[in-house]
Coordinates of C-alpha atoms in Angstrom, one line a residue:
M1 CA 19.8 22.1 -40.7
E2 CA 18.6 19.5 -38.4
D3 CA 15.5 20.2 -36.3
P4 CA 16.6 20.3 -32.7
D5 CA 13.1 19.1 -31.7
K6 CA 13.6 15.9 -34.0
K7 CA 17.1 15.6 -32.6
A8 CA 15.8 15.3 -29.1
L9 CA 13.5 12.4 -29.8
Q10 CA 14.7 9.1 -28.4
P11 CA 13.5 5.5 -29.2
L12 CA 11.3 4.4 -26.1
L13 CA 9.6 1.2 -26.0
S14 CA 11.5 -0.7 -28.9
P15 CA 13.4 0.2 -31.8
A16 CA 10.4 0.2 -33.9
V17 CA 8.6 2.8 -31.9
S18 CA 7.3 5.8 -34.1
V19 CA 8.8 9.4 -33.7
S20 CA 5.6 10.9 -32.5
E21 CA 5.7 8.8 -29.3
A22 CA 8.5 10.9 -27.7
S23 CA 9.3 14.5 -27.4
S24 CA 11.6 16.5 -25.0
E25 CA 9.4 19.5 -25.3
V26 CA 5.5 20.1 -25.2
F27 CA 3.9 22.1 -27.8
D28 CA 0.5 23.7 -28.6
E29 CA -0.9 24.0 -32.0
E30 CA 1.1 27.3 -32.7
G31 CA 4.5 25.6 -31.9
N32 CA 4.6 27.4 -28.3
R33 CA 5.5 25.4 -25.2
L34 CA 2.5 24.6 -23.2
S35 CA 2.0 25.7 -19.7
P36 CA 2.6 23.6 -16.6
N37 CA -1.0 22.6 -16.3
Y38 CA -0.6 20.7 -19.5
G39 CA 2.2 18.5 -18.5
S40 CA 5.4 20.4 -18.2
F41 CA 7.0 21.2 -14.8
P42 CA 9.0 23.9 -13.4
D43 CA 12.8 22.6 -12.9
D44 CA 12.8 23.0 -9.1
D45 CA 9.6 21.1 -8.8
L46 CA 10.6 18.2 -11.2
K47 CA 13.9 17.7 -9.6
Y48 CA 12.8 16.6 -6.1
V49 CA 16.2 15.7 -4.5
V50 CA 16.7 14.5 -1.0
P51 CA 19.6 15.8 0.8
E52 CA 21.9 13.1 2.0
N53 CA 21.4 14.0 5.7
R54 CA 17.6 13.1 5.1
K55 CA 18.2 9.7 3.5
I56 CA 17.2 6.5 5.5
G57 CA 19.7 3.9 6.5
V58 CA 19.1 0.3 7.3
M59 CA 17.6 0.7 10.7
G60 CA 15.4 3.6 9.4
A61 CA 14.2 1.3 6.6
V62 CA 13.4 -1.6 9.1
F63 CA 11.3 0.8 11.2
L64 CA 9.7 2.3 8.1
I65 CA 8.4 -1.3 7.2
L66 CA 7.7 -2.2 10.9
N67 CA 5.6 0.7 11.3
K68 CA 3.4 0.1 8.4
M69 CA 3.0 -3.8 9.4
I70 CA 2.4 -3.3 12.8
G71 CA -0.5 -1.0 13.1
T72 CA -4.1 -1.8 13.7
G73 CA -4.0 -5.3 12.2
I74 CA -2.4 -7.5 15.0
F75 CA -4.3 -5.5 17.7
S76 CA -7.9 -5.5 15.9
T77 CA -8.2 -8.1 13.2
P78 CA -7.6 -11.5 15.2
S79 CA -11.3 -11.1 16.4
S80 CA -12.8 -11.0 13.0
I81 CA -10.3 -13.7 11.7
F82 CA -11.4 -16.1 14.4
A83 CA -14.9 -15.1 13.9
S84 CA -14.7 -16.0 10.2
T85 CA -13.0 -19.4 10.7
G86 CA -14.6 -20.5 13.9
S87 CA -11.3 -22.4 14.8
V88 CA -8.4 -21.6 17.1
G89 CA -6.1 -24.0 15.1
I90 CA -7.0 -22.6 11.6
S91 CA -6.6 -19.1 12.8
L92 CA -3.2 -19.6 14.1
L93 CA -2.3 -21.7 10.9
M94 CA -3.5 -18.7 8.7
W95 CA -1.3 -16.3 10.7
G96 CA 1.7 -18.6 10.1
V97 CA 1.2 -19.4 6.5
A98 CA 0.4 -15.7 5.7
G99 CA 3.9 -14.9 7.2
L100 CA 5.4 -17.5 4.6
L101 CA 3.4 -16.1 1.9
T102 CA 4.5 -12.6 2.8
L103 CA 8.1 -13.7 2.6
S104 CA 7.3 -15.0 -0.9
G105 CA 5.9 -11.8 -1.8
L106 CA 8.9 -10.0 -0.6
S107 CA 11.2 -12.0 -2.5
V108 CA 9.4 -11.0 -5.6
Y109 CA 9.5 -7.3 -4.7
L110 CA 13.2 -7.6 -3.7
E111 CA 13.9 -8.9 -7.2
F112 CA 12.1 -5.9 -8.9
G113 CA 13.4 -3.3 -6.2
L114 CA 17.1 -4.3 -6.5
A115 CA 16.8 -4.2 -10.3
I116 CA 14.9 -0.9 -10.4
P117 CA 16.0 1.0 -7.2
R118 CA 13.5 4.0 -7.8
S119 CA 10.8 5.3 -5.6
G120 CA 7.3 4.3 -6.7
G121 CA 7.0 0.5 -5.9
E122 CA 4.5 -1.3 -8.2
K123 CA 4.3 1.5 -10.5
N124 CA 7.8 1.0 -11.9
Y125 CA 7.5 -2.7 -12.0
L126 CA 4.1 -2.7 -14.0
E127 CA 5.5 -0.1 -16.3
R128 CA 8.5 -2.5 -16.9
V129 CA 6.3 -5.4 -17.9
F130 CA 3.0 -4.3 -19.3
R131 CA 3.8 -1.9 -22.1
R132 CA 0.8 -2.6 -24.2
P133 CA -1.9 -1.2 -24.1
R134 CA 0.6 1.8 -23.6
Y135 CA -0.1 3.7 -20.4
L136 CA -2.9 1.2 -19.2
A137 CA -1.1 -0.3 -16.3
T138 CA 0.0 3.1 -14.9
S139 CA -3.4 4.5 -15.1
V140 CA -4.9 1.5 -13.2
F141 CA -2.2 1.7 -10.6
A142 CA -2.6 5.4 -10.2
V143 CA -6.3 5.3 -9.6
Q144 CA -6.0 2.3 -7.3
M145 CA -3.2 4.2 -5.2
I146 CA -4.8 7.5 -5.2
L147 CA -8.4 6.3 -4.3
L148 CA -7.5 3.3 -2.0
G149 CA -4.0 4.4 -0.6
F150 CA -5.6 5.9 2.4
S151 CA -4.8 5.8 6.2
A152 CA -8.4 5.6 7.3
G153 CA -8.3 2.1 9.0
N154 CA -5.6 2.8 11.3
S155 CA -6.7 6.4 11.9
L156 CA -10.1 5.1 13.0
A157 CA -8.4 2.5 15.3
F158 CA -6.3 5.2 16.8
G159 CA -9.7 7.1 17.7
R160 CA -11.3 4.1 19.2
Y161 CA -8.3 3.1 21.4
V162 CA -7.9 6.8 22.6
L163 CA -11.5 6.6 23.8
L164 CA -10.9 3.1 25.3
A165 CA -7.8 4.3 27.2
A166 CA -9.8 7.3 28.5
G167 CA -12.4 5.0 29.9
H168 CA -15.0 5.7 27.2
P169 CA -15.0 2.6 24.8
M170 CA -17.3 3.4 21.8
P171 CA -18.1 1.5 18.5
D172 CA -17.7 3.1 15.2
G173 CA -19.3 6.7 15.5
W174 CA -18.5 10.3 15.0
G175 CA -16.5 10.5 18.3
P176 CA -13.7 8.2 17.1
R177 CA -14.0 9.4 13.6
S178 CA -13.3 13.0 14.8
I179 CA -10.2 11.9 16.6
A180 CA -9.1 9.9 13.5
V181 CA -9.4 13.2 11.4
L182 CA -7.1 15.0 13.9
C183 CA -4.6 12.1 13.7
I184 CA -4.1 12.1 10.0
T185 CA -4.1 15.9 10.0
F186 CA -1.3 16.0 12.6
V187 CA 0.7 13.3 10.6
V188 CA 0.5 15.0 7.2
V189 CA 1.4 18.6 8.8
L190 CA 4.3 16.9 10.6
H191 CA 5.6 15.2 7.3
A192 CA 5.3 18.4 5.3
T193 CA 6.8 20.8 7.6
L194 CA 9.2 18.9 9.7
P195 CA 10.3 15.8 7.7
R196 CA 13.3 14.9 9.8
W197 CA 11.2 15.1 13.0
G198 CA 8.5 13.0 11.2
L199 CA 11.1 10.3 10.6
R200 CA 12.5 10.4 14.0
L201 CA 9.0 10.0 15.5
T202 CA 8.3 7.0 13.0
N203 CA 11.6 5.3 14.3
A204 CA 10.7 5.9 18.0
L205 CA 7.3 4.5 17.7
G206 CA 8.7 1.6 15.6
V207 CA 10.8 0.7 18.8
F208 CA 7.7 1.2 20.9
K209 CA 5.3 -0.9 19.3
V210 CA 7.8 -3.8 19.1
L211 CA 7.9 -3.3 22.9
V212 CA 4.2 -3.5 23.1
L213 CA 4.0 -6.6 21.3
L214 CA 6.7 -8.2 23.4
V215 CA 4.5 -7.3 26.5
I216 CA 1.5 -9.0 25.0
V217 CA 3.7 -12.1 24.1
F218 CA 5.1 -12.4 27.6
S219 CA 1.8 -11.7 29.1
G220 CA 0.5 -14.4 27.0
F221 CA 2.9 -16.8 28.3
A222 CA 1.9 -15.8 31.9
A223 CA -1.7 -16.4 31.0
L224 CA -0.9 -19.9 29.8
A225 CA 0.8 -20.6 33.2
G226 CA -2.2 -19.3 34.9
Y227 CA -1.6 -15.8 35.7
R228 CA -4.9 -14.1 34.5
L229 CA -7.9 -12.6 36.1
V230 CA -10.4 -14.8 34.2
P231 CA -11.1 -18.6 34.2
D232 CA -9.0 -20.7 31.9
P233 CA -10.8 -20.5 28.5
H234 CA -9.5 -23.8 27.4
N235 CA -9.1 -22.6 23.8
F236 CA -6.3 -25.1 23.1
D237 CA -8.3 -28.2 24.3
N238 CA -9.7 -28.8 20.8
I239 CA -7.9 -26.4 18.6
W240 CA -9.4 -27.7 15.2
A241 CA -12.9 -27.6 16.4
I242 CA -15.1 -25.2 14.3
E243 CA -17.4 -23.0 16.2
K244 CA -20.8 -22.0 14.9
G245 CA -23.6 -19.9 15.8
D246 CA -24.0 -16.3 16.9
G247 CA -20.7 -14.2 16.1
Y248 CA -19.2 -16.7 13.9
G249 CA -18.9 -16.9 10.0
G250 CA -20.0 -20.3 9.5
G251 CA -17.0 -21.5 7.4
G252 CA -16.8 -21.8 3.9
A253 CA -14.7 -20.5 1.0
Y254 CA -16.0 -16.9 1.6
A255 CA -15.3 -16.9 5.2
F256 CA -11.7 -18.3 4.8
A257 CA -11.0 -16.0 1.9
T258 CA -12.2 -12.9 3.9
A259 CA -10.1 -14.2 6.9
L260 CA -7.0 -14.7 4.7
L261 CA -7.7 -11.0 3.3
Q262 CA -7.6 -9.7 6.9
V263 CA -4.5 -11.7 7.9
V264 CA -2.7 -10.2 4.7
Y265 CA -3.9 -6.7 5.8
S266 CA -2.2 -7.2 9.1
Y267 CA 1.1 -8.0 7.3
K268 CA 0.5 -5.3 4.7
G269 CA 3.5 -3.0 4.8
W270 CA 6.3 -5.3 3.8
E271 CA 6.6 -3.5 0.6
N272 CA 6.8 0.1 2.1
A273 CA 10.5 0.6 1.5
N274 CA 10.0 -0.1 -2.1
Y275 CA 7.9 2.9 -2.3
V276 CA 10.8 5.2 -1.3
L277 CA 13.9 3.6 -2.6
G278 CA 14.9 6.9 -3.9
E279 CA 15.3 8.1 -0.4
L280 CA 17.4 5.3 0.9
K281 CA 21.1 5.3 1.4
N282 CA 22.7 2.9 -1.0
P283 CA 19.1 1.6 -1.8
R284 CA 20.1 -2.0 -3.1
R285 CA 22.2 -2.7 0.1
T286 CA 19.7 -1.2 2.4
L287 CA 16.5 -2.9 1.0
S288 CA 18.1 -6.3 0.9
I289 CA 19.1 -6.0 4.6
A290 CA 16.3 -4.1 6.0
A291 CA 13.1 -6.0 4.4
P292 CA 14.0 -9.6 5.5
I293 CA 14.8 -8.5 9.0
A294 CA 11.5 -6.7 9.5
V295 CA 9.2 -9.2 7.8
V296 CA 10.9 -12.3 9.7
G297 CA 10.6 -10.5 13.1
V298 CA 6.9 -9.4 12.7
T299 CA 5.9 -12.9 11.6
I300 CA 7.2 -14.4 14.7
L301 CA 5.7 -11.7 16.9
Y302 CA 2.4 -12.1 15.2
V303 CA 2.0 -15.8 15.7
L304 CA 3.1 -15.5 19.3
A305 CA 0.7 -12.5 19.9
N306 CA -2.3 -14.8 18.6
V307 CA -1.2 -17.4 21.0
A308 CA -1.4 -14.9 23.8
Y309 CA -5.0 -13.7 22.8
F310 CA -6.2 -17.2 22.8
A311 CA -4.5 -17.9 26.2
A312 CA -6.6 -15.1 28.0
I313 CA -9.8 -14.5 26.0
P314 CA -12.7 -17.0 25.9
K315 CA -13.9 -17.8 22.2
A316 CA -17.3 -16.2 22.5
D317 CA -15.8 -12.9 23.8
L318 CA -12.9 -13.0 21.0
A319 CA -15.4 -13.5 18.2
K320 CA -17.3 -10.4 19.1
S321 CA -14.6 -8.0 20.4
E322 CA -14.2 -6.3 17.0
V323 CA -11.4 -3.7 17.0
I324 CA -10.6 -3.9 20.7
V325 CA -9.3 -7.2 21.1
A326 CA -6.1 -6.0 22.5
G327 CA -7.9 -3.9 25.1
L328 CA -10.0 -7.1 26.0
F329 CA -6.7 -8.9 26.5
F330 CA -5.3 -6.3 28.7
R331 CA -8.3 -6.3 30.8
N332 CA -8.5 -10.1 31.3
V333 CA -4.7 -10.3 32.2
F334 CA -4.3 -7.0 34.1
G335 CA -7.9 -6.2 35.4
E336 CA -9.2 -2.7 35.6
S337 CA -5.9 -1.4 36.9
A338 CA -3.9 1.6 35.5
A339 CA -1.7 -0.9 33.5
A340 CA -4.7 -2.2 31.8
R341 CA -5.9 1.4 31.0
S342 CA -2.6 2.5 29.9
L343 CA -1.9 -0.3 27.5
P344 CA -4.7 0.8 25.1
A345 CA -3.1 4.1 24.8
F346 CA 0.2 2.3 23.7
V347 CA -1.7 0.6 21.0
A348 CA -3.0 3.9 19.9
L349 CA 0.5 5.2 19.6
S350 CA 1.1 2.0 17.6
N351 CA -1.6 2.9 15.3
I352 CA -0.4 6.5 14.7
G353 CA 3.0 5.1 13.9
N354 CA 1.5 3.1 11.1
V355 CA -0.2 6.3 10.0
L356 CA 3.1 8.0 9.9
A357 CA 4.8 5.1 7.8
V358 CA 1.8 4.9 5.3
S359 CA 1.5 8.7 4.8
F360 CA 5.3 9.1 4.3
A361 CA 5.5 6.3 1.7
H362 CA 2.4 6.7 -0.2
S363 CA 2.8 10.6 -0.5
R364 CA 6.2 9.7 -2.4
V365 CA 4.2 7.4 -4.8
N366 CA 1.6 10.1 -5.4
Q367 CA 4.4 12.6 -6.1
E368 CA 6.1 10.2 -8.5
L369 CA 2.7 9.7 -10.4
A370 CA 2.4 13.6 -10.6
K371 CA 5.9 14.2 -11.8
E372 CA 5.2 11.9 -14.8
G373 CA 2.1 13.9 -15.6
I374 CA -0.4 11.1 -15.0
L375 CA -2.5 13.0 -12.7
P376 CA -4.8 16.0 -13.5
Y377 CA -2.9 19.3 -12.5
S378 CA 0.2 17.2 -12.0
S379 CA 2.4 20.2 -11.7
F380 CA 0.6 21.2 -8.5
W381 CA 0.6 17.6 -6.9
A382 CA 4.4 17.2 -8.1
S383 CA 5.4 20.4 -6.2
S384 CA 8.0 20.2 -3.4
K385 CA 7.3 23.7 -2.1
P386 CA 7.5 25.3 0.4
F387 CA 9.5 22.9 2.6
N388 CA 11.2 20.9 0.1
T389 CA 8.8 17.9 0.9
P390 CA 6.0 16.4 -1.1
S391 CA 3.5 18.6 0.8
A392 CA 1.1 18.7 -2.1
S393 CA 1.1 14.9 -2.5
L394 CA 0.6 14.6 1.4
F395 CA -2.3 16.8 1.1
L396 CA -3.9 14.7 -1.6
H397 CA -3.4 11.7 0.8
W398 CA -5.2 13.7 3.5
I399 CA -8.1 14.5 1.3
V400 CA -8.8 10.8 0.3
T401 CA -8.4 9.6 4.0
V402 CA -10.8 12.1 5.4
I403 CA -13.4 11.4 2.8
V404 CA -13.2 7.7 3.6
L405 CA -13.4 8.4 7.3
L406 CA -16.4 10.7 7.0
A407 CA -18.4 9.4 4.1
P408 CA -19.8 6.0 5.5
P409 CA -22.6 6.0 7.8
P410 CA -21.6 5.0 11.5
G411 CA -21.7 1.4 11.8
P412 CA -19.6 -1.7 10.8
A413 CA -17.3 0.5 8.8
Y414 CA -14.0 -0.7 10.0
N415 CA -13.9 -4.3 8.4
F416 CA -15.4 -2.8 5.1
V417 CA -12.5 -0.2 5.1
V418 CA -10.0 -2.9 5.9
N419 CA -11.3 -5.4 3.0
L420 CA -11.5 -2.4 0.5
Y421 CA -8.1 -1.2 1.2
T422 CA -6.5 -4.7 1.0
Y423 CA -8.6 -6.4 -1.8
P424 CA -7.4 -4.4 -4.9
G425 CA -3.9 -5.1 -3.8
A426 CA -4.6 -8.9 -4.7
W427 CA -5.0 -8.1 -8.3
I428 CA -1.9 -5.5 -8.3
N429 CA 0.4 -8.1 -6.7
G430 CA -0.9 -10.9 -9.0
F431 CA 0.0 -8.8 -12.1
V432 CA 3.4 -7.9 -10.6
V433 CA 4.4 -11.5 -9.9
G434 CA 2.8 -12.6 -13.1
G435 CA 4.9 -10.0 -14.8
L436 CA 8.1 -11.4 -13.2
I437 CA 7.2 -14.8 -14.2
Y438 CA 6.8 -13.6 -17.9
L439 CA 10.3 -11.5 -17.6
R440 CA 12.1 -14.6 -16.4
F441 CA 10.9 -17.0 -19.3
R442 CA 11.1 -14.1 -22.0
E443 CA 14.8 -14.1 -23.1
S444 CA 14.3 -11.0 -25.2
E445 CA 13.3 -8.8 -22.2
N446 CA 16.9 -9.1 -21.0
W447 CA 15.7 -9.2 -17.3
S448 CA 18.5 -9.1 -14.8
S449 CA 18.6 -8.6 -11.0
T450 CA 20.9 -9.3 -8.1
W451 CA 18.2 -11.2 -6.4
K452 CA 16.8 -14.2 -7.9
T453 CA 13.2 -15.6 -6.7
P454 CA 12.8 -19.2 -7.1
I455 CA 10.2 -19.7 -9.8
W456 CA 8.1 -22.1 -7.6
V457 CA 8.0 -19.4 -5.0
A458 CA 6.7 -16.8 -7.5
I459 CA 4.0 -19.4 -8.7
I460 CA 2.7 -20.0 -5.3
Y461 CA 2.6 -16.1 -4.6
L462 CA 0.7 -15.8 -7.9
F463 CA -2.0 -18.5 -6.8
L464 CA -2.4 -16.9 -3.5
N465 CA -3.4 -13.6 -5.1
V466 CA -5.6 -15.3 -7.6
F467 CA -7.4 -17.1 -4.7
L468 CA -7.6 -13.8 -2.7
A469 CA -9.0 -11.9 -5.7
I470 CA -11.7 -14.4 -6.8
T471 CA -13.1 -16.1 -3.7
P472 CA -14.6 -13.0 -2.0
F473 CA -17.3 -13.2 -4.7
I474 CA -18.3 -16.6 -3.7
P475 CA -21.4 -16.4 -1.4
P476 CA -20.9 -17.3 2.3
N477 CA -22.8 -20.2 4.1
S478 CA -24.3 -17.7 6.6
D479 CA -26.1 -14.5 6.3
W480 CA -25.1 -12.5 3.2
N481 CA -25.4 -9.4 5.2
A482 CA -23.7 -10.6 8.4
D483 CA -21.2 -7.7 8.5
G484 CA -23.8 -5.0 8.0
Y485 CA -23.4 -4.8 4.2
P486 CA -23.6 -7.3 1.4
Y487 CA -20.8 -9.8 1.2
Y488 CA -19.9 -8.8 -2.4
A489 CA -19.7 -5.1 -1.5
F490 CA -16.0 -4.7 -1.1
P491 CA -14.7 -6.9 -3.8
L492 CA -17.3 -5.3 -6.1
V493 CA -16.2 -1.8 -5.1
G494 CA -12.4 -2.9 -5.1
T495 CA -12.8 -4.2 -8.8
G496 CA -14.7 -1.2 -9.7
V497 CA -12.0 1.1 -8.7
L498 CA -9.7 -0.8 -10.9
L499 CA -12.2 -0.6 -13.7
L500 CA -12.2 3.0 -13.0
G501 CA -8.5 3.1 -13.9
V502 CA -9.3 1.7 -17.1
L503 CA -11.9 4.3 -17.8
Y504 CA -9.3 6.9 -16.8
W505 CA -6.8 5.5 -19.2
A506 CA -9.5 5.8 -22.0
L507 CA -10.2 9.3 -21.2
W508 CA -6.7 10.4 -20.6
T509 CA -5.2 8.8 -23.7
K510 CA -8.0 8.6 -26.1
V511 CA -11.0 10.8 -25.4
W512 CA -9.4 14.0 -24.1
P513 CA -6.5 14.0 -26.6
R514 CA -9.0 13.7 -29.4
L515 CA -11.1 16.6 -28.1
G516 CA -7.9 18.8 -27.3
G517 CA -6.1 18.1 -30.4
Y518 CA -3.0 16.5 -28.7
V519 CA -1.3 13.2 -28.2
V520 CA 0.0 11.7 -24.9
V521 CA 3.7 10.7 -25.6
T522 CA 6.3 9.0 -23.5
E523 CA 9.6 10.6 -22.7
R524 CA 12.2 8.2 -21.0
S525 CA 15.7 9.3 -19.7
L526 CA 18.3 7.8 -17.3
D527 CA 18.6 8.7 -13.6
E528 CA 22.0 8.8 -11.6
Y529 CA 21.7 4.8 -11.3
G530 CA 21.4 4.4 -15.1
N531 CA 17.8 3.5 -14.7
E532 CA 15.0 4.4 -17.0
V533 CA 12.7 7.3 -15.8
V534 CA 9.4 7.9 -17.4
R535 CA 7.5 11.0 -18.1
Y536 CA 4.2 11.5 -19.9
R537 CA 3.8 14.6 -21.9
K538 CA 1.0 16.1 -24.1
V539 CA 2.2 17.2 -27.6
S540 CA 0.0 19.1 -30.1
A541 CA -1.2 16.5 -32.7
Q542 CA -0.1 18.8 -35.5
K543 CA 3.3 19.1 -34.2
A544 CA 3.7 15.4 -33.7
H545 CA 2.4 14.8 -37.1
A546 CA 4.8 17.3 -38.5
L547 CA 7.7 15.6 -36.7
D548 CA 6.5 12.2 -38.0
N549 CA 6.6 13.4 -41.7
D550 CA 10.2 15.0 -41.2
D551 CA 11.3 11.5 -39.8
D552 CA 9.9 9.6 -42.7
E553 CA 11.8 11.9 -45.1

C-alpha cells in the first residue's frame, strides 16, 4: 500500500530535488504532527482571504502608491540634498534624474509583478531567481523588511510639523518623538480594527497631499513673479555654482551619493502596490495602469516643488532648514499669517498619509513571511484574528517603529533614520534587477511576463543601485562627523542588517535544525492564478530520512 505521506510529496526546485525537501505534513520524531509553533498553521489563519468589497481598484492603488511616495521626503529632504551638493542646478538635476531612474525601477517591478501577481513584492521575485543556497534570499529579505521596514521617519516628521503648526518649532527631541509614537499607534489600530476606513482615509489624504503640492508649486510660480515677503534670493542666477562653507557638504562622491540616496528616499513607495497585489481587483490590469500614473505624476510635482523652494528660500537658509523646509517656504511666501501656520499642519497630514500607506503594505509583507513559517512564532504573526486583518503583523510593524523612534539619543536622528531606511534597499533592488537580467538571458528558466523591460533600462537601474550601495563608504571631503555621526554609520549598519539575515539563515536552516533533530523543507502549491506559493516547514529528520529511503526503493 502506498504511503500517503510519500504521495503528498511534490518536486519543488527541479526534477532532481530529493524527496526529503518537501512534505505536506509536519511530524515530530514519533510521527505526530507538530504544533503550530513549529511551522504548521490553523486553516483559518493560513487562508487569509480578502473579501471582494475590500479589494483595491485602480484609483485606490494610485493613492496607495501616492501616499507612500509623497510623505516626508519632498517636504523635508530638499534641504539636506542641497546642503550635500551645494548647487541649485545639480539638486534640480538629481530630482529629475531620480524620477527617470524610478521609472526604470518601476519597469523592472512591473515585469515581475505582472508575472507573479501575489502579495509580498521583492520576496517573491528573489525567491523566483535565487534558489541556491536554498532559503538564503528569503532570510535576508525577511530580516531587512522586519528590522528596517519601519515608519519612523514620517512619524517623526509628523510630530515636528504638528509642533511647528502649533507655533512651537522644535528640533529632534522627546516632544516630537512622543507625538510620533501616538501617530503610528493610531494608524496601526485603525488598520487592524477598521480596515475599510483605513483605506478611505488613505485615499482622502492622497487627494489632499496632491493639493498641498499643487499649492506649493503655484505659490512657487508666484514667488518667481515677485510675490513673496523676502528679497529675491537670486538662486537661479548661477545655478551650477557649488557653495562651500558652513552648512554645506563640500561635494565629492560621498556627498553626491548621500544626496541621491535621499532623493531616492523621497521617491520611495513606487513599489508599494507590488506588496499587496493579492488585495487588488484584477491585479495585473490594476498594477499596469495605476503604477505609471502615480510615478509620472509625482515626478512632475517633485521637480516643480523644488523649483518653488529655490524661488522663495535663500541658499544659506535652505541648507540649514533640515526637516522644516516646507514650513520655511510657507513663511517666506505667506508671512506669519494663519495660512502660513495652517500649511505645516497640512504637511503633517501628508506625513500621516504616508504612515498609513507604509503600515498597510508592510504589514501584508510581514504576514506573507509569517505564513511561510520564516519568522519565529510564525503562527502568531500570520494570524488574521480577531478582525480578519493582519493585526499581529501590524503590531510587529508598530514594535519596530517605536523602537527606532525611541532608541536613538535626541539629535540629528532624522537624516540617519532616512539613510538607514533607504540604504539596504539599494542592495535588494540590485539583486532584483540583476535577477531579472539573469532570467532574460537564461532560456532554461522559461521566464515570461506580459511586460518586457528593455534590457538597457534594466542595466542602467542595476548600475544605479551598485552606485548607491558602494559610494556611501567613500570618505567625504568635509568633516567625517558633519551629520552628528560617522559618515560610514548608516551604510555599515545597513549592510550589517543584511549580513544579519545571512546569520539568521544559518541558524534557521543549519544550526537549529541540527540541534532540534529536524530539517527545513519547502512546500509549494498553486494559488487561484496558477502561481507557485511557497511554504517552509519543519520535518523530523528521522521521518524525512525514512521517506527518502522509501523513495529510493
